[in-house]
GROMACS .gro file of C-alpha atoms in nm:
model
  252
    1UNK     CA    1  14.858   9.701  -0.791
    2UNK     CA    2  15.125   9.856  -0.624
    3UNK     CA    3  15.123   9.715  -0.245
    4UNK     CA    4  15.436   9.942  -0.122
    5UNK     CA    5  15.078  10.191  -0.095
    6UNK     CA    6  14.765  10.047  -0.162
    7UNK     CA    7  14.737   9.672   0.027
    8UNK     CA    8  14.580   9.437  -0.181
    9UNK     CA    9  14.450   9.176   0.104
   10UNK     CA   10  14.058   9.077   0.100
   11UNK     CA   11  13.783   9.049   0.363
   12UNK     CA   12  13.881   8.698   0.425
   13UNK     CA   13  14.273   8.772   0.435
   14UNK     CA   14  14.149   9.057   0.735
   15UNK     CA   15  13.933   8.815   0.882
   16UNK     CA   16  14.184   8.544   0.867
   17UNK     CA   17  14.468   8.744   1.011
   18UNK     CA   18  14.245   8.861   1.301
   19UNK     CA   19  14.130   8.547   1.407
   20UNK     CA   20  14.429   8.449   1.660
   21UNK     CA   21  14.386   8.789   1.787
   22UNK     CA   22  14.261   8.912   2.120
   23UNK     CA   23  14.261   9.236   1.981
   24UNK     CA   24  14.310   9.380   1.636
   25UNK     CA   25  14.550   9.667   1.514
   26UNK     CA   26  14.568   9.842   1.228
   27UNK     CA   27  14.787  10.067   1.072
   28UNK     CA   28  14.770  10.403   0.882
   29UNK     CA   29  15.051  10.567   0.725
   30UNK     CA   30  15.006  10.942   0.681
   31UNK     CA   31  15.229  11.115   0.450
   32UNK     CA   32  15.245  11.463   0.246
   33UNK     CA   33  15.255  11.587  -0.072
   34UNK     CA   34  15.489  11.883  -0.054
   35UNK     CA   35  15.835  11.963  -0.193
   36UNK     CA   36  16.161  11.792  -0.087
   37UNK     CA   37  16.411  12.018  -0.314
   38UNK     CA   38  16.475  11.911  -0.673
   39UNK     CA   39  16.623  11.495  -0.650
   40UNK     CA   40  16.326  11.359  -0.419
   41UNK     CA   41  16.004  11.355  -0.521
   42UNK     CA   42  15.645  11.560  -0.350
   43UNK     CA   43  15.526  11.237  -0.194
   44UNK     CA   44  15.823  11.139  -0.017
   45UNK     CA   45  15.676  11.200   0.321
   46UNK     CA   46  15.388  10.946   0.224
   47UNK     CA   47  15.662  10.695   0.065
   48UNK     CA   48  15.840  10.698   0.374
   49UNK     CA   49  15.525  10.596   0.602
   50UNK     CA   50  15.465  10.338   0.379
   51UNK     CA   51  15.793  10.201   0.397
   52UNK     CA   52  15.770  10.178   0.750
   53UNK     CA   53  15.403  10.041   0.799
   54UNK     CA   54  15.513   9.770   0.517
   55UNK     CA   55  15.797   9.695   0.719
   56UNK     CA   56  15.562   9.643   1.009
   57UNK     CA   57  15.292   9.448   0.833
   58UNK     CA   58  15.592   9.205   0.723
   59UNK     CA   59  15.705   9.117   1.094
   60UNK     CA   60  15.353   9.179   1.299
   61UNK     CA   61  14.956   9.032   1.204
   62UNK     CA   62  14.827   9.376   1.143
   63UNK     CA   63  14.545   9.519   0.908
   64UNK     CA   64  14.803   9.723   0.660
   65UNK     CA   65  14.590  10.060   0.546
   66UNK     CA   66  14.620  10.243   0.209
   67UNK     CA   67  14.810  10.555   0.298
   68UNK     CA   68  14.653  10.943   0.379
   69UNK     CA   69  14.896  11.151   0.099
   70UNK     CA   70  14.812  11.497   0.153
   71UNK     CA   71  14.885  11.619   0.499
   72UNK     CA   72  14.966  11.988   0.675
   73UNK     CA   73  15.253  12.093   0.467
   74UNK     CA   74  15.167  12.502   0.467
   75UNK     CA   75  15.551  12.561   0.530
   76UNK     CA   76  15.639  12.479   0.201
   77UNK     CA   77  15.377  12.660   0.008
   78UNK     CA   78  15.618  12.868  -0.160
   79UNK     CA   79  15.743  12.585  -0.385
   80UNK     CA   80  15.510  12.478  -0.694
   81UNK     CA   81  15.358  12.133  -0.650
   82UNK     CA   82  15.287  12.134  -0.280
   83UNK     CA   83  14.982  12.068  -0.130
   84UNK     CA   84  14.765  12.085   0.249
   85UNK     CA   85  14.532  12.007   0.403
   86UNK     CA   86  14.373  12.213   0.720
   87UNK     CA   87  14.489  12.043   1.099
   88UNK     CA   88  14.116  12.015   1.156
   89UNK     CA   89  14.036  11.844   0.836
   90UNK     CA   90  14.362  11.580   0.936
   91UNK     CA   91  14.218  11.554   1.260
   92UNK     CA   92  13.890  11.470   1.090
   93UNK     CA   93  14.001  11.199   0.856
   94UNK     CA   94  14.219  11.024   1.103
   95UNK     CA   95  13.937  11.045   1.396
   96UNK     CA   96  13.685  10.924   1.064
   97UNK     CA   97  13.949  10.595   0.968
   98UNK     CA   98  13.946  10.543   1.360
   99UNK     CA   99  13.591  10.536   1.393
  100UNK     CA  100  13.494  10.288   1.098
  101UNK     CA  101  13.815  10.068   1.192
  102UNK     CA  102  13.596  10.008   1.549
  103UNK     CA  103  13.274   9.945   1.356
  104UNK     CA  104  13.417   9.698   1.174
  105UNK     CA  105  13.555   9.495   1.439
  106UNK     CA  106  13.952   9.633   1.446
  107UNK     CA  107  13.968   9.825   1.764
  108UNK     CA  108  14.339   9.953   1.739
  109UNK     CA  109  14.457  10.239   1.549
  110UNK     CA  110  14.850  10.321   1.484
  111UNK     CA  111  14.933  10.649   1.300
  112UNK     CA  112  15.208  10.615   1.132
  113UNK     CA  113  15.339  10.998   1.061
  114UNK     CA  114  15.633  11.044   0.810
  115UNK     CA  115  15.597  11.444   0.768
  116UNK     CA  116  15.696  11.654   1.112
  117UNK     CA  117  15.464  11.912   1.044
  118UNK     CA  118  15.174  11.689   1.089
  119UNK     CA  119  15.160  11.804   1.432
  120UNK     CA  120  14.759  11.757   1.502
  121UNK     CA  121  14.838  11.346   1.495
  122UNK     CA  122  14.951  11.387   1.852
  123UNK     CA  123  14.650  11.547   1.933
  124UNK     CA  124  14.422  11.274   1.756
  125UNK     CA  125  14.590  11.010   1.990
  126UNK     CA  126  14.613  11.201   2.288
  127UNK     CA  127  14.230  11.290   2.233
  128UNK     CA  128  14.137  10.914   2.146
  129UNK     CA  129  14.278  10.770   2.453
  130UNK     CA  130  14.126  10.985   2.743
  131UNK     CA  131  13.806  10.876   2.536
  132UNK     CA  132  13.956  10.520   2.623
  133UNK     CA  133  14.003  10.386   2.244
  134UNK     CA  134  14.309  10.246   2.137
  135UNK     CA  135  14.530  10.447   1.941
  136UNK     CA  136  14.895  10.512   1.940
  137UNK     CA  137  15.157  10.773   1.713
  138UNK     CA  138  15.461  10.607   1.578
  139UNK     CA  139  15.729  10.653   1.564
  140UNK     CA  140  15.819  10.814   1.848
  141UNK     CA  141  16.139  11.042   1.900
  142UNK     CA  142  16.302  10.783   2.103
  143UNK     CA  143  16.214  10.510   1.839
  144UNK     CA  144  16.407  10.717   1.560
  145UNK     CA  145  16.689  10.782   1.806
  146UNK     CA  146  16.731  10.443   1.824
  147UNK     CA  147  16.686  10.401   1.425
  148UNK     CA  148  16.934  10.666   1.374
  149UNK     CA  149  17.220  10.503   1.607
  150UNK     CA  150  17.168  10.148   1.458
  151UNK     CA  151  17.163  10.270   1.082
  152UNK     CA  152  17.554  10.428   1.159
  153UNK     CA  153  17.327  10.808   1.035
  154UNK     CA  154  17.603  11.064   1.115
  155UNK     CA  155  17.380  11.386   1.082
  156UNK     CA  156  17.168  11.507   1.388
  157UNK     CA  157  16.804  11.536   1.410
  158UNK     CA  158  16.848  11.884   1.410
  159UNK     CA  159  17.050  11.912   1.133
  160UNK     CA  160  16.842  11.630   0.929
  161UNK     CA  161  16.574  11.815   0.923
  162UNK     CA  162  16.441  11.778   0.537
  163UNK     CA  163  16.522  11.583   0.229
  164UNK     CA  164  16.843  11.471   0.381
  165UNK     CA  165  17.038  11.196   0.510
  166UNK     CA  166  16.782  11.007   0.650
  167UNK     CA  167  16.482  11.035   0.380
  168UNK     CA  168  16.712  11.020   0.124
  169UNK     CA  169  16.844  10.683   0.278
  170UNK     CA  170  16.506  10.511   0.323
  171UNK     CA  171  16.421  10.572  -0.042
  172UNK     CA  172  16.753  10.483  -0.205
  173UNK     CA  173  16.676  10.166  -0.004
  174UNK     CA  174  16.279  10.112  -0.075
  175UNK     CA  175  16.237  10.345  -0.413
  176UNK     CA  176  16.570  10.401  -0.523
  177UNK     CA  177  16.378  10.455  -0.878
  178UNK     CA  178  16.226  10.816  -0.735
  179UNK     CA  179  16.557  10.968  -0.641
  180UNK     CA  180  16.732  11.149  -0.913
  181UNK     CA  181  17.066  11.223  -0.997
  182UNK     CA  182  17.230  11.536  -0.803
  183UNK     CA  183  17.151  11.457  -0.397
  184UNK     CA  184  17.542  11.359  -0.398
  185UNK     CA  185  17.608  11.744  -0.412
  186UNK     CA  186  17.299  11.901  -0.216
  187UNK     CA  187  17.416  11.940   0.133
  188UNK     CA  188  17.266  12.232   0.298
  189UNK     CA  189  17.266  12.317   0.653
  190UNK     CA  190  16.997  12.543   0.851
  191UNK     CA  191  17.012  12.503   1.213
  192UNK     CA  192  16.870  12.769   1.349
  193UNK     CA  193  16.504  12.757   1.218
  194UNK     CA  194  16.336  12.931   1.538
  195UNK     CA  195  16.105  13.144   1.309
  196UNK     CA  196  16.032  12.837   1.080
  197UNK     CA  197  15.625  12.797   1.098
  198UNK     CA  198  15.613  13.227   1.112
  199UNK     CA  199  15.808  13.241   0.783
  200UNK     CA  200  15.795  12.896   0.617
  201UNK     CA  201  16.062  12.658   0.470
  202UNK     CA  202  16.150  12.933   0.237
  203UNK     CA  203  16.304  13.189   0.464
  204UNK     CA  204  16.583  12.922   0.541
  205UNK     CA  205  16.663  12.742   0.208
  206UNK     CA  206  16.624  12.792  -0.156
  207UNK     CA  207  16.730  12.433  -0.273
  208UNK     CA  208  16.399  12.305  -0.026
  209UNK     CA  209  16.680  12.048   0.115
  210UNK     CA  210  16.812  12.133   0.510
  211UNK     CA  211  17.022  11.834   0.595
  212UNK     CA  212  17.282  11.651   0.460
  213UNK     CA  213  17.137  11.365   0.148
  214UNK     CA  214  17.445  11.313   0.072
  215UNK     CA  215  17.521  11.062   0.311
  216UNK     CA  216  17.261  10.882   0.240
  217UNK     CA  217  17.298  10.506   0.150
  218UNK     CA  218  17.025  10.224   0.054
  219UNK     CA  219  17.209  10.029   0.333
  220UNK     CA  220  17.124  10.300   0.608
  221UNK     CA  221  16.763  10.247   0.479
  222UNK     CA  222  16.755   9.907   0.528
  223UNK     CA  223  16.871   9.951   0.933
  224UNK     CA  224  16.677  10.225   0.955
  225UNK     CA  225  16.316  10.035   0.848
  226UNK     CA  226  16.465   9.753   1.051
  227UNK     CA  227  16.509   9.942   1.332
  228UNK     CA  228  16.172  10.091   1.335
  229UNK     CA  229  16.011   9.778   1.333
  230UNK     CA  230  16.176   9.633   1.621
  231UNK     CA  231  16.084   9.903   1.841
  232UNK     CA  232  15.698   9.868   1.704
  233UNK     CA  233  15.681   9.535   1.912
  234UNK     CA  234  15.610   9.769   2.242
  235UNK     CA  235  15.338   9.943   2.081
  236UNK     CA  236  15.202   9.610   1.941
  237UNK     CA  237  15.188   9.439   2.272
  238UNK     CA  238  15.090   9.773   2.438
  239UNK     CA  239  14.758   9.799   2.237
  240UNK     CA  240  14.642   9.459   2.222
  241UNK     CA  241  14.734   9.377   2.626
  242UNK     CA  242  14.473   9.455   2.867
  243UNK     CA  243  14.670   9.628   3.146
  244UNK     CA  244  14.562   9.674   3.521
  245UNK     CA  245  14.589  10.054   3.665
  246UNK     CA  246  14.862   9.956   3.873
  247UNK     CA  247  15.033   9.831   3.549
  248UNK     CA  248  14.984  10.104   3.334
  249UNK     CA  249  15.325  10.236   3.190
  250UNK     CA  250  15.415  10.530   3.446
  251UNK     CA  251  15.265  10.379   3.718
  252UNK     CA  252  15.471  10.222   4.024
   0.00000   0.00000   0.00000
C-alpha cells in the first residue's frame, strides 16, 4: 500500500492517536487530475496535497485522510487526460467527508487544496464555520509566502503559476520518479492571464507549463514541505483550542 496517498492506520491506531486529544483533527488533501504540460504527470495537484498532509501527519497527532483526486480543473479541458468535477459536486464531497468525520467522533476538518482552481474550498470552510463546525483551508497565501522565502524559490507567485518552479520542486523532492526528462528546458512565462477562467489555460500556453520548472530542485522541496508544516501549528492549536469571544483572532 502506498501511504504517500492512501493511509494505512486502523480503528485502533485512530482511536489511539485521539485519545490525548481534547479535540480531534483530521486532514484531507484535495488534488486534481488535469494536465501539467508534458514532464509532470495529471495528478500532480493531488501528489502535492499529499506531500504536504504527510508532512503534517509526521510532525502533528492527526487522522491522515486518503486524498479527493479529481477536483475543478475545467481550465485545462483542452488538453487530453484532464478531468472535473462540478464546484457543487466538490462542495458536496468535502461538506459529505466533514459530516461523517463528526459522526464518528473527529470534529475538525483541514482541507488541504493543492490545485488553485479549486476555488469552492473557501466557500466549504467559510460556510462550515458560521454553522460553528470546525474547519479550516490550508495553506493559506501567507503560509506559502513564507514557504516560498524559506525554500530560496526565485520565481513569483504570479509568475509560478503552473507546473513550474515550485511543483516541480516538491516532486523532484517527494516523487522524483514522476518527473520526466525535459523540465530543465520548459520555462514559459504568462503573466498577464486576466481572461484566464473566460478562455482557459489554453489561450495562454501551448506547452500547459506557465512558470519557470526549471529552477526547480528536490532541495527547495524539502524547505518548502518543511515550511508548510511549521506554519500548520497555528491552525492545529487554532482548531482544537476553545477560544473566548474576546479572544477570537481579530478581536481586541
Amino acid at each position: 500500500m502506498d501511504a504517500s496517498l492512501v493511509p494505512a492506520d486502523t480503528s485502533a491506531d485512530v482511536r489511539a492517536r485521539g485519545a490525548g486529544l481534547a479535540r480531534q483533527v483530521a486532514v484531507l488533501p484535495v488534488g486534481s487530475f488535469e494536465q501539467h504540460g508534458p514532464y509532470l504527470p495529471l495528478a500532480t495537484d493531488t501528489l502535492v496535497a499529499c506531500a504536504v498532509a504527510r508532512e503534517i501527519a509526521a510532525a502533528y497527532p492527526v487522522h491522515l485522510l486518503p486524498p479527493v483526486t479529481i477536483g475543478c480543473s475545467h481550465e485545462h479541458a483542452d488538453w487530453p487526460g484532464t478531468v472535473s468535477i462540478s464546484s457543487v459536486t466538490l462542495h458536496a464531497v468535502v461538506g459529505d467527508i466533514a459530516s461523517s468525520l463528526r459522526r464518528s467522533g473527529v470534529e475538525a476538518l483541514v482541507v488541504v487544496n493543492g490545485h488553485g482552481g479549486n476555488y469552492v474550498l473557501g466557500n466549504v470552510v467559510q460556510e462550515s464555520s458560521a454553522r460553528g463546525e470546525r474547519m479550516a483551508l490550508f495553506p493559506a497565501a501567507e503560509d506559502w509566502a513564507q514557504a516560498l522565502e524559506r525554500a530560496g524559490v526565485a520565481t513569483s507567485p504570479l509568475t509560478d503559476m503552473h507546473a513550474g518552479e515550485i511543483e516541480t520542486s516538491i516532486l523532484l523532492h517527494a516523487h522524483p520518479e514522476s518527473v520526466r526528462p525535459g523540465y530543465e528546458t520548459a520555462d514559459f512565462v504568462a503573466d498577464d492571464r486576466r481572461h484566464l477562467l473566460s478562455l482557459g489555460m489554453s489561450a495562454y500556453t501551448d506547452s500547459g507549463v506557465i512558470g519557470r520548472p526549471s529552477l526547480g530542485s528536490a532541495e527547495k522541496g524539502k524547505e518548502l514541505l518543511a515550511s508548510l508544516a511549521d506554519s500548520f501549528g497555528a491552525y492545529f492549536s487554532l482548531l482544537t483550542a476553545d477560544p473566548t469571544p474576546e479572544k477570537r483572532p481579530g478581536r481586541s
